[in-house]
mmCIF file of C-alpha atoms in Angstrom:
data_model
loop_
_atom_site.group_PDB
_atom_site.id
_atom_site.type_symbol
_atom_site.label_atom_id
_atom_site.label_comp_id
_atom_site.label_asym_id
_atom_site.label_seq_id
_atom_site.Cartn_x
_atom_site.Cartn_y
_atom_site.Cartn_z
ATOM 1 C CA MET A 17 50.763 18.707 -86.085
ATOM 2 C CA ALA A 18 47.399 18.108 -87.739
ATOM 3 C CA GLU A 19 44.542 17.227 -85.466
ATOM 4 C CA GLN A 20 43.660 13.541 -85.726
ATOM 5 C CA LYS A 21 40.076 12.800 -86.724
ATOM 6 C CA PRO A 22 38.055 10.854 -84.158
ATOM 7 C CA ILE A 23 37.540 7.211 -84.990
ATOM 8 C CA SER A 24 33.918 6.427 -85.770
ATOM 9 C CA LYS A 25 31.882 3.472 -86.866
ATOM 10 C CA SER A 26 30.193 3.078 -90.221
ATOM 11 C CA TYR A 27 27.426 0.948 -91.645
ATOM 12 C CA LEU A 28 30.085 -1.686 -92.387
ATOM 13 C CA ASP A 29 30.563 -2.220 -88.655
ATOM 14 C CA LEU A 30 26.801 -2.502 -88.236
ATOM 15 C CA LYS A 31 26.689 -4.932 -91.150
ATOM 16 C CA SER A 32 29.336 -7.238 -89.710
ATOM 17 C CA LYS A 33 28.040 -7.226 -86.145
ATOM 18 C CA VAL A 34 24.285 -7.200 -86.707
ATOM 19 C CA TRP A 35 23.095 -7.676 -90.286
ATOM 20 C CA ASP A 36 25.403 -10.541 -91.235
ATOM 21 C CA GLU A 37 24.705 -12.280 -87.925
ATOM 22 C CA GLY A 38 20.936 -12.337 -88.470
ATOM 23 C CA LEU A 39 20.317 -10.069 -85.470
ATOM 24 C CA CYS A 40 18.631 -7.102 -87.180
ATOM 25 C CA SER A 41 15.250 -6.248 -85.675
ATOM 26 C CA GLY A 42 14.155 -4.269 -88.713
ATOM 27 C CA CYS A 43 13.222 -1.257 -86.574
ATOM 28 C CA GLY A 44 14.571 1.233 -89.133
ATOM 29 C CA ALA A 45 16.451 3.412 -86.643
ATOM 30 C CA CYS A 46 19.649 3.324 -88.691
ATOM 31 C CA ILE A 47 17.729 4.484 -91.765
ATOM 32 C CA ALA A 48 16.172 7.360 -89.842
ATOM 33 C CA VAL A 49 19.415 8.846 -88.535
ATOM 34 C CA CYS A 50 21.629 8.307 -91.598
ATOM 35 C CA PRO A 51 22.507 11.879 -92.690
ATOM 36 C CA ALA A 52 23.355 10.761 -96.216
ATOM 37 C CA ASP A 53 20.129 8.781 -96.775
ATOM 38 C CA SER A 54 22.282 5.859 -97.870
ATOM 39 C CA LEU A 55 20.419 3.111 -96.002
ATOM 40 C CA TYR A 56 17.112 1.597 -97.060
ATOM 41 C CA PHE A 57 14.969 -1.533 -96.926
ATOM 42 C CA GLU A 58 14.341 -3.331 -100.189
ATOM 43 C CA ILE A 59 10.601 -3.409 -100.775
ATOM 44 C CA GLY A 60 9.239 -6.775 -101.771
ATOM 45 C CA GLY A 61 12.649 -8.418 -101.613
ATOM 46 C CA ASP A 62 15.160 -9.456 -99.014
ATOM 47 C CA SER A 63 14.131 -7.339 -96.032
ATOM 48 C CA THR A 64 15.913 -9.219 -93.259
ATOM 49 C CA HIS A 65 18.136 -6.163 -92.828
ATOM 50 C CA PRO A 66 18.748 -2.772 -94.495
ATOM 51 C CA LYS A 67 20.884 -2.285 -97.562
ATOM 52 C CA SER A 68 23.279 0.518 -98.469
ATOM 53 C CA ASN A 69 23.715 2.410 -101.720
ATOM 54 C CA SER A 70 27.397 2.637 -100.704
ATOM 55 C CA TYR A 71 27.240 6.418 -100.301
ATOM 56 C CA CYS A 72 28.494 6.335 -96.718
ATOM 57 C CA LYS A 73 30.795 9.236 -95.913
ATOM 58 C CA ALA A 74 32.334 7.410 -92.970
ATOM 59 C CA ALA A 75 33.173 4.289 -94.986
ATOM 60 C CA VAL A 76 34.113 6.017 -98.257
ATOM 61 C CA ASP A 77 35.542 9.401 -97.258
ATOM 62 C CA SER A 78 36.522 8.755 -93.607
ATOM 63 C CA VAL A 79 34.151 11.508 -92.459
ATOM 64 C CA PRO A 80 33.239 10.853 -88.786
ATOM 65 C CA CYS A 81 29.648 9.690 -88.428
ATOM 66 C CA GLY A 82 28.567 6.402 -86.850
ATOM 67 C CA ALA A 83 24.979 7.557 -86.259
ATOM 68 C CA CYS A 84 23.546 4.270 -87.523
ATOM 69 C CA TYR A 85 25.780 2.281 -85.184
ATOM 70 C CA GLU A 86 24.927 4.547 -82.258
ATOM 71 C CA VAL A 87 21.177 3.855 -82.298
ATOM 72 C CA CYS A 88 21.033 0.144 -83.172
ATOM 73 C CA PRO A 89 19.222 -1.762 -80.389
ATOM 74 C CA ARG A 90 20.875 -5.065 -81.258
ATOM 75 C CA LEU A 91 24.344 -3.904 -80.175
ATOM 76 C CA ASP A 92 23.272 -3.871 -76.534
ATOM 77 C CA GLU A 93 22.887 -6.882 -74.298
ATOM 78 C CA GLN A 94 19.323 -8.116 -74.296
ATOM 79 C CA PRO A 95 17.424 -7.426 -71.031
ATOM 80 C CA SER A 96 16.806 -10.089 -68.408
ATOM 81 C CA SER A 97 13.881 -8.423 -66.597
ATOM 82 C CA LEU A 98 10.257 -9.542 -66.876
ATOM 83 C CA LEU A 99 8.198 -6.467 -65.964
ATOM 84 C CA GLY A 100 11.028 -3.980 -65.471
ATOM 85 C CA ASP A 101 10.819 -0.796 -63.417
ATOM 86 C CA TYR A 102 7.408 0.853 -63.166
ATOM 87 C CA LEU A 103 5.383 3.307 -61.126
ATOM 88 C CA GLU A 104 2.011 1.671 -61.629
ATOM 89 C CA ILE A 105 0.312 -1.217 -63.425
ATOM 90 C CA THR A 106 -3.359 -0.768 -64.203
ATOM 91 C CA THR A 107 -6.035 -1.436 -66.798
ATOM 92 C CA GLY A 108 -7.350 1.151 -69.200
ATOM 93 C CA LYS A 109 -10.325 1.622 -71.477
ATOM 94 C CA ALA A 110 -11.187 4.413 -73.884
ATOM 95 C CA GLU A 111 -14.139 6.536 -72.751
ATOM 96 C CA PHE A 112 -15.251 7.021 -76.352
ATOM 97 C CA ASP A 113 -15.941 4.727 -79.283
ATOM 98 C CA VAL A 114 -12.800 3.478 -81.031
ATOM 99 C CA PRO A 115 -13.645 1.505 -84.193
ATOM 100 C CA ARG A 116 -11.463 -1.574 -84.820
ATOM 101 C CA LYS A 117 -9.759 -1.098 -81.464
ATOM 102 C CA GLN A 118 -7.301 -3.592 -80.016
ATOM 103 C CA SER A 119 -8.437 -4.618 -76.511
ATOM 104 C CA GLY A 120 -9.634 -1.509 -74.638
ATOM 105 C CA GLY A 121 -8.540 1.190 -77.061
ATOM 106 C CA ALA A 122 -6.422 2.734 -74.295
ATOM 107 C CA VAL A 123 -3.432 3.400 -76.550
ATOM 108 C CA THR A 124 -5.615 5.357 -78.949
ATOM 109 C CA ALA A 125 -7.234 7.270 -76.071
ATOM 110 C CA ILE A 126 -3.874 8.254 -74.563
ATOM 111 C CA LEU A 127 -2.453 9.423 -77.880
ATOM 112 C CA ALA A 128 -5.628 11.204 -79.006
ATOM 113 C CA ASN A 129 -5.682 13.166 -75.770
ATOM 114 C CA ALA A 130 -1.989 14.015 -76.148
ATOM 115 C CA LEU A 131 -2.655 15.432 -79.609
ATOM 116 C CA ASP A 132 -5.782 17.331 -78.544
ATOM 117 C CA THR A 133 -4.085 18.927 -75.545
ATOM 118 C CA GLY A 134 -0.837 19.784 -77.315
ATOM 119 C CA LEU A 135 1.304 17.429 -75.251
ATOM 120 C CA VAL A 136 2.502 16.137 -78.619
ATOM 121 C CA ASP A 137 2.123 17.537 -82.110
ATOM 122 C CA ALA A 138 2.698 14.313 -84.038
ATOM 123 C CA VAL A 139 2.489 10.553 -83.532
ATOM 124 C CA VAL A 140 4.754 8.171 -85.414
ATOM 125 C CA THR A 141 2.895 4.879 -85.589
ATOM 126 C CA VAL A 142 1.956 1.883 -87.743
ATOM 127 C CA THR A 143 -1.251 1.748 -89.724
ATOM 128 C CA GLY A 144 -2.780 -1.049 -91.755
ATOM 129 C CA ASP A 145 -4.650 -1.081 -95.061
ATOM 130 C CA PRO A 146 -8.183 -2.343 -94.214
ATOM 131 C CA TRP A 147 -8.405 -4.236 -97.519
ATOM 132 C CA THR A 148 -5.049 -5.994 -97.505
ATOM 133 C CA LEU A 149 -3.907 -5.534 -93.859
ATOM 134 C CA LYS A 150 -0.538 -4.481 -95.271
ATOM 135 C CA PRO A 151 1.227 -2.348 -92.659
ATOM 136 C CA HIS A 152 3.059 0.921 -93.183
ATOM 137 C CA SER A 153 4.428 3.633 -90.936
ATOM 138 C CA MET A 154 2.767 7.027 -90.769
ATOM 139 C CA VAL A 155 3.042 10.430 -89.128
ATOM 140 C CA ILE A 156 -0.369 11.418 -87.674
ATOM 141 C CA THR A 157 -1.116 14.918 -86.395
ATOM 142 C CA LYS A 158 -4.898 14.883 -85.804
ATOM 143 C CA SER A 159 -6.749 12.818 -83.204
ATOM 144 C CA GLU A 160 -9.554 12.100 -85.681
ATOM 145 C CA ALA A 161 -7.096 10.438 -88.056
ATOM 146 C CA LEU A 162 -5.537 8.523 -85.178
ATOM 147 C CA ILE A 163 -8.903 7.168 -84.034
ATOM 148 C CA GLY A 164 -9.725 6.176 -87.598
ATOM 149 C CA GLN A 165 -6.517 4.160 -87.790
ATOM 150 C CA ALA A 166 -7.056 2.300 -84.491
ATOM 151 C CA GLY A 167 -6.442 -1.409 -84.532
ATOM 152 C CA SER A 168 -3.197 -1.031 -86.462
ATOM 153 C CA ARG A 169 -1.288 -4.220 -87.125
ATOM 154 C CA TYR A 170 1.708 -4.001 -84.835
ATOM 155 C CA ASN A 171 2.229 -7.753 -85.095
ATOM 156 C CA TRP A 172 3.536 -7.348 -88.635
ATOM 157 C CA TRP A 173 6.920 -5.963 -89.430
ATOM 158 C CA VAL A 174 7.429 -2.496 -90.812
ATOM 159 C CA PRO A 175 10.542 -0.298 -90.314
ATOM 160 C CA LEU A 176 8.641 2.117 -88.090
ATOM 161 C CA VAL A 177 11.511 4.299 -86.894
ATOM 162 C CA SER A 178 12.463 5.251 -90.451
ATOM 163 C CA SER A 179 9.303 7.424 -90.473
ATOM 164 C CA LEU A 180 10.911 9.593 -87.821
ATOM 165 C CA LYS A 181 13.003 11.267 -90.493
ATOM 166 C CA GLU A 182 9.798 12.503 -92.136
ATOM 167 C CA ALA A 183 8.523 13.846 -88.813
ATOM 168 C CA VAL A 184 11.770 15.343 -87.528
ATOM 169 C CA VAL A 185 13.729 16.437 -90.596
ATOM 170 C CA ASN A 186 11.153 17.090 -93.295
ATOM 171 C CA ARG A 187 8.155 18.279 -91.278
ATOM 172 C CA LYS A 188 10.125 19.570 -88.291
ATOM 173 C CA TYR A 189 7.794 18.495 -85.493
ATOM 174 C CA ARG A 190 9.310 19.018 -82.068
ATOM 175 C CA ASN A 191 6.937 17.177 -79.724
ATOM 176 C CA ILE A 192 6.651 13.686 -81.121
ATOM 177 C CA ALA A 193 5.176 10.512 -79.644
ATOM 178 C CA VAL A 194 6.486 7.207 -80.953
ATOM 179 C CA VAL A 195 4.505 3.976 -80.677
ATOM 180 C CA GLY A 196 6.198 0.658 -81.286
ATOM 181 C CA VAL A 197 7.241 -2.816 -80.245
ATOM 182 C CA PRO A 198 10.185 -3.365 -77.859
ATOM 183 C CA CYS A 199 12.991 -3.170 -80.448
ATOM 184 C CA VAL A 200 11.598 0.164 -81.638
ATOM 185 C CA VAL A 201 11.396 1.396 -78.047
ATOM 186 C CA GLN A 202 14.986 0.332 -77.400
ATOM 187 C CA ALA A 203 16.204 2.220 -80.475
ATOM 188 C CA VAL A 204 14.272 5.375 -79.602
ATOM 189 C CA ARG A 205 15.560 5.271 -76.023
ATOM 190 C CA LYS A 206 19.109 5.116 -77.387
ATOM 191 C CA MET A 207 18.340 8.242 -79.419
ATOM 192 C CA LEU A 208 17.134 9.990 -76.284
ATOM 193 C CA GLU A 209 20.152 9.007 -74.198
ATOM 194 C CA THR A 210 22.999 9.570 -76.651
ATOM 195 C CA ASP A 211 25.163 12.673 -76.960
ATOM 196 C CA HIS A 212 25.948 11.919 -80.601
ATOM 197 C CA GLN A 213 25.635 15.217 -82.463
ATOM 198 C CA LEU A 214 24.020 13.779 -85.586
ATOM 199 C CA VAL A 215 21.280 12.144 -83.505
ATOM 200 C CA GLY A 216 20.604 15.440 -81.699
ATOM 201 C CA PRO A 217 17.522 16.471 -83.717
ATOM 202 C CA TYR A 218 15.781 13.239 -82.758
ATOM 203 C CA LYS A 219 16.765 13.575 -79.119
ATOM 204 C CA LYS A 220 15.271 17.077 -79.020
ATOM 205 C CA SER A 221 12.053 16.149 -80.820
ATOM 206 C CA ILE A 222 10.831 12.919 -79.198
ATOM 207 C CA ARG A 223 8.759 13.560 -76.075
ATOM 208 C CA PHE A 224 6.913 10.338 -75.336
ATOM 209 C CA VAL A 225 7.471 6.642 -76.088
ATOM 210 C CA LEU A 226 4.609 4.143 -75.884
ATOM 211 C CA GLY A 227 5.713 0.513 -76.069
ATOM 212 C CA LEU A 228 3.634 -2.505 -77.040
ATOM 213 C CA PHE A 229 3.884 -6.004 -75.625
ATOM 214 C CA CYS A 230 5.406 -8.229 -78.295
ATOM 215 C CA THR A 231 6.160 -11.920 -78.678
ATOM 216 C CA GLU A 232 7.489 -11.583 -82.230
ATOM 217 C CA SER A 233 6.730 -9.810 -85.501
ATOM 218 C CA PHE A 234 5.592 -11.535 -88.662
ATOM 219 C CA ASP A 235 6.564 -11.048 -92.278
ATOM 220 C CA TYR A 236 3.490 -9.721 -94.081
ATOM 221 C CA GLU A 237 3.858 -11.688 -97.319
ATOM 222 C CA LYS A 238 4.639 -14.971 -95.586
ATOM 223 C CA LEU A 239 1.808 -14.660 -93.087
ATOM 224 C CA ILE A 240 -0.928 -13.322 -95.350
ATOM 225 C CA THR A 241 -0.190 -15.010 -98.663
ATOM 226 C CA GLY A 242 1.656 -18.034 -97.377
ATOM 227 C CA LYS A 243 -0.554 -18.886 -94.411
ATOM 228 C CA LEU A 244 -3.831 -17.052 -93.921
ATOM 229 C CA LYS A 245 -4.946 -17.003 -97.560
ATOM 230 C CA SER A 246 -3.532 -20.248 -98.904
ATOM 231 C CA GLU A 247 -3.780 -22.541 -95.876
ATOM 232 C CA TYR A 248 -6.715 -21.066 -93.940
ATOM 233 C CA ALA A 249 -8.657 -19.421 -96.793
ATOM 234 C CA LEU A 250 -8.937 -16.170 -94.820
ATOM 235 C CA GLU A 251 -9.378 -12.966 -96.799
ATOM 236 C CA PRO A 252 -7.576 -9.962 -95.260
ATOM 237 C CA MET A 253 -10.566 -7.653 -95.752
ATOM 238 C CA LYS A 254 -12.652 -9.899 -93.498
ATOM 239 C CA VAL A 255 -10.216 -9.732 -90.579
ATOM 240 C CA CYS A 256 -11.280 -7.428 -87.750
ATOM 241 C CA ARG A 257 -8.469 -8.029 -85.266
ATOM 242 C CA ILE A 258 -5.247 -9.959 -84.875
ATOM 243 C CA ASP A 259 -3.628 -10.490 -81.496
ATOM 244 C CA VAL A 260 -0.762 -12.559 -80.122
ATOM 245 C CA LYS A 261 -1.165 -14.014 -76.629
ATOM 246 C CA GLY A 262 1.143 -16.995 -76.795
ATOM 247 C CA LYS A 263 -0.800 -17.936 -79.936
ATOM 248 C CA LEU A 264 -2.160 -16.062 -82.953
ATOM 249 C CA GLU A 265 -5.791 -15.070 -82.424
ATOM 250 C CA ILE A 266 -7.708 -13.866 -85.471
ATOM 251 C CA THR A 267 -11.177 -12.322 -85.188
ATOM 252 C CA LEU A 268 -13.261 -11.812 -88.319
ATOM 253 C CA ASN A 269 -15.803 -9.055 -88.904
ATOM 254 C CA ASP A 270 -18.650 -11.537 -88.319
ATOM 255 C CA GLY A 271 -17.240 -12.489 -84.909
ATOM 256 C CA MET A 272 -15.784 -15.851 -85.927
ATOM 257 C CA GLN A 273 -12.406 -16.579 -84.356
ATOM 258 C CA TYR A 274 -9.399 -18.610 -85.430
ATOM 259 C CA VAL A 275 -6.576 -19.621 -83.103
ATOM 260 C CA ILE A 276 -3.276 -20.689 -84.664
ATOM 261 C CA PRO A 277 -0.403 -22.077 -82.546
ATOM 262 C CA LEU A 278 2.802 -20.082 -82.970
ATOM 263 C CA THR A 279 4.624 -23.340 -83.709
ATOM 264 C CA GLU A 280 2.767 -23.408 -87.045
ATOM 265 C CA LEU A 281 3.970 -19.910 -87.896
ATOM 266 C CA GLU A 282 7.696 -20.162 -87.209
ATOM 267 C CA ASP A 283 8.586 -19.736 -90.879
ATOM 268 C CA THR A 284 6.685 -16.419 -91.021
ATOM 269 C CA VAL A 285 8.484 -14.791 -88.049
ATOM 270 C CA ARG A 286 11.146 -12.147 -88.660
ATOM 271 C CA PRO A 287 14.593 -13.790 -88.269
ATOM 272 C CA GLY A 288 15.849 -11.009 -85.967
ATOM 273 C CA CYS A 289 13.050 -11.681 -83.473
ATOM 274 C CA GLY A 290 14.752 -14.907 -82.407
ATOM 275 C CA VAL A 291 17.212 -13.060 -80.170
ATOM 276 C CA CYS A 292 14.860 -10.559 -78.508
ATOM 277 C CA THR A 293 14.084 -11.121 -74.811
ATOM 278 C CA ASP A 294 11.992 -7.998 -74.180
ATOM 279 C CA PHE A 295 8.267 -8.796 -74.008
ATOM 280 C CA THR A 296 6.914 -5.755 -72.154
ATOM 281 C CA ALA A 297 8.834 -2.867 -73.816
ATOM 282 C CA LEU A 298 10.953 -2.198 -70.757
ATOM 283 C CA LYS A 299 12.314 1.173 -71.903
ATOM 284 C CA ALA A 300 9.001 2.827 -72.765
ATOM 285 C CA ASP A 301 7.313 5.630 -70.820
ATOM 286 C CA ILE A 302 4.153 3.518 -70.877
ATOM 287 C CA SER A 303 3.917 -0.105 -72.004
ATOM 288 C CA ALA A 304 0.608 -1.495 -73.219
ATOM 289 C CA GLY A 305 -0.883 -4.836 -74.198
ATOM 290 C CA SER A 306 -3.994 -6.970 -73.967
ATOM 291 C CA VAL A 307 -2.347 -9.662 -71.825
ATOM 292 C CA GLY A 308 -3.290 -9.552 -68.149
ATOM 293 C CA SER A 309 -6.503 -7.533 -68.430
ATOM 294 C CA PRO A 310 -10.131 -8.626 -68.863
ATOM 295 C CA ASP A 311 -11.657 -8.543 -72.347
ATOM 296 C CA GLY A 312 -12.307 -4.980 -73.418
ATOM 297 C CA TYR A 313 -9.448 -3.528 -71.371
ATOM 298 C CA THR A 314 -5.789 -2.759 -71.989
ATOM 299 C CA THR A 315 -2.951 -3.451 -69.570
ATOM 300 C CA LEU A 316 -0.922 -0.288 -68.932
ATOM 301 C CA VAL A 317 2.515 -0.327 -67.303
ATOM 302 C CA VAL A 318 3.428 3.244 -66.360
ATOM 303 C CA ARG A 319 7.218 3.398 -66.126
ATOM 304 C CA THR A 320 8.256 7.071 -65.983
ATOM 305 C CA LEU A 321 7.042 10.443 -64.739
ATOM 306 C CA VAL A 322 6.496 11.440 -68.366
ATOM 307 C CA GLY A 323 4.256 8.420 -68.833
ATOM 308 C CA GLN A 324 2.386 9.181 -65.636
ATOM 309 C CA HIS A 325 1.735 12.760 -66.733
ATOM 310 C CA VAL A 326 0.439 11.687 -70.147
ATOM 311 C CA LEU A 327 -1.815 9.038 -68.579
ATOM 312 C CA GLU A 328 -3.215 11.387 -65.929
ATOM 313 C CA SER A 329 -4.005 13.976 -68.585
ATOM 314 C CA ALA A 330 -6.060 11.434 -70.560
ATOM 315 C CA VAL A 331 -7.973 10.459 -67.401
ATOM 316 C CA ALA A 332 -8.549 14.082 -66.342
ATOM 317 C CA ASN A 333 -9.957 14.916 -69.779
ATOM 318 C CA LYS A 334 -12.281 11.900 -69.613
ATOM 319 C CA LYS A 335 -10.669 10.212 -72.594
ATOM 320 C CA LEU A 336 -9.512 7.218 -70.551
ATOM 321 C CA ARG A 337 -10.798 5.166 -67.633
ATOM 322 C CA THR A 338 -8.271 3.304 -65.460
ATOM 323 C CA GLY A 339 -8.168 1.382 -62.205
ATOM 324 C CA GLY A 340 -8.802 -2.301 -62.809
ATOM 325 C CA GLU A 341 -6.656 -5.151 -61.510
ATOM 326 C CA VAL A 342 -4.045 -6.786 -63.715
ATOM 327 C CA ASP A 343 -3.041 -10.441 -63.701
ATOM 328 C CA THR A 344 0.729 -9.972 -63.756
ATOM 329 C CA GLY A 345 1.237 -13.730 -63.570
ATOM 330 C CA ILE A 346 0.238 -14.320 -67.200
ATOM 331 C CA ILE A 347 2.405 -11.399 -68.322
ATOM 332 C CA GLU A 348 5.407 -12.812 -66.485
ATOM 333 C CA LYS A 349 4.727 -16.263 -67.948
ATOM 334 C CA LEU A 350 4.987 -14.949 -71.515
ATOM 335 C CA ALA A 351 7.932 -12.736 -70.585
ATOM 336 C CA LYS A 352 9.787 -15.745 -69.144
ATOM 337 C CA LYS A 353 9.152 -17.693 -72.329
ATOM 338 C CA LYS A 354 10.726 -14.923 -74.372
ATOM 339 C CA LEU A 355 13.580 -14.539 -71.895
ATOM 340 C CA LYS A 356 14.691 -18.124 -72.567
ATOM 341 C CA ARG A 357 16.118 -17.005 -75.908
ATOM 342 C CA LYS A 358 19.176 -15.515 -74.154
ATOM 343 C CA PRO A 359 21.206 -14.468 -77.200
ATOM 344 C CA GLU A 360 24.966 -14.334 -77.171
ATOM 345 C CA LEU A 361 26.032 -11.238 -79.082
ATOM 346 C CA LYS A 362 29.487 -10.775 -80.485
ATOM 347 C CA ARG A 363 31.582 -8.230 -78.658
ATOM 348 C CA GLU A 364 34.494 -6.124 -79.754
#
């Protein structure tokens, strides 16, 4: 009697449960792990979810796969915790100059030290064009390049995890740090916890996950062209920093600031963000954000022993200063606001 092939999911299952329901976070994890390279985001078009070129071996040839389904963060129940489990909450500030830094530059300091000491050999992160602010994902292997890219625009959507394929498969790095918003962190954690054979290379290669506080992500074209340029007459090249602390705060190179209520930006938010309840990147090794710390400092939530080791190394090498008090009340306030979304996902 012939051995029966194991039943596996395909992108069609992901499409029906996530894409068609408007739940896709746009993290790009499914694109990264697809062994046939059949999934992609349409550039400049409908990017609410990935598309397929129909070359899916599971769907077409009944070849067991299901890697895309395995790593999707939207198939899990959304978390109900505010701060999550942690070992320590502190403030951090880079001990060296970080041009265009967000808050205290602690994220850059931690990652730069990790690269310099060999704790990681590559960082998968988001960078922004200084002229247009248009975001894109990148694999960085030198601390100098990382420092030069500080102040990256994490508030704007880009399928970050899809860059992992470049780092893992094409360039074969084996000690990778990933930096991203909560949906990215959730997807990467699924990669690290699964026993799925086709996801194995990612599981073996990712060493450290740094999560970023996130209220929601914005569509670049709708925010820049549709809002900042047309309604507020703000040129992207003049923007020094953008931050979200319950409202959109824009700082220009000359120090002038604009504050825009999020209620005025609802039509620029990624549709999939409407179901996310994770504000503090609960599944990261270290979570970071500007909320809760004084100006010029970064809030750091150390969640795992891996995160603690990476943080202590940065402090020991005088790349990072820590130790200030954090106002957890304001963090919990924003986390509670996001928690009210309480999505109801379809189950099998």
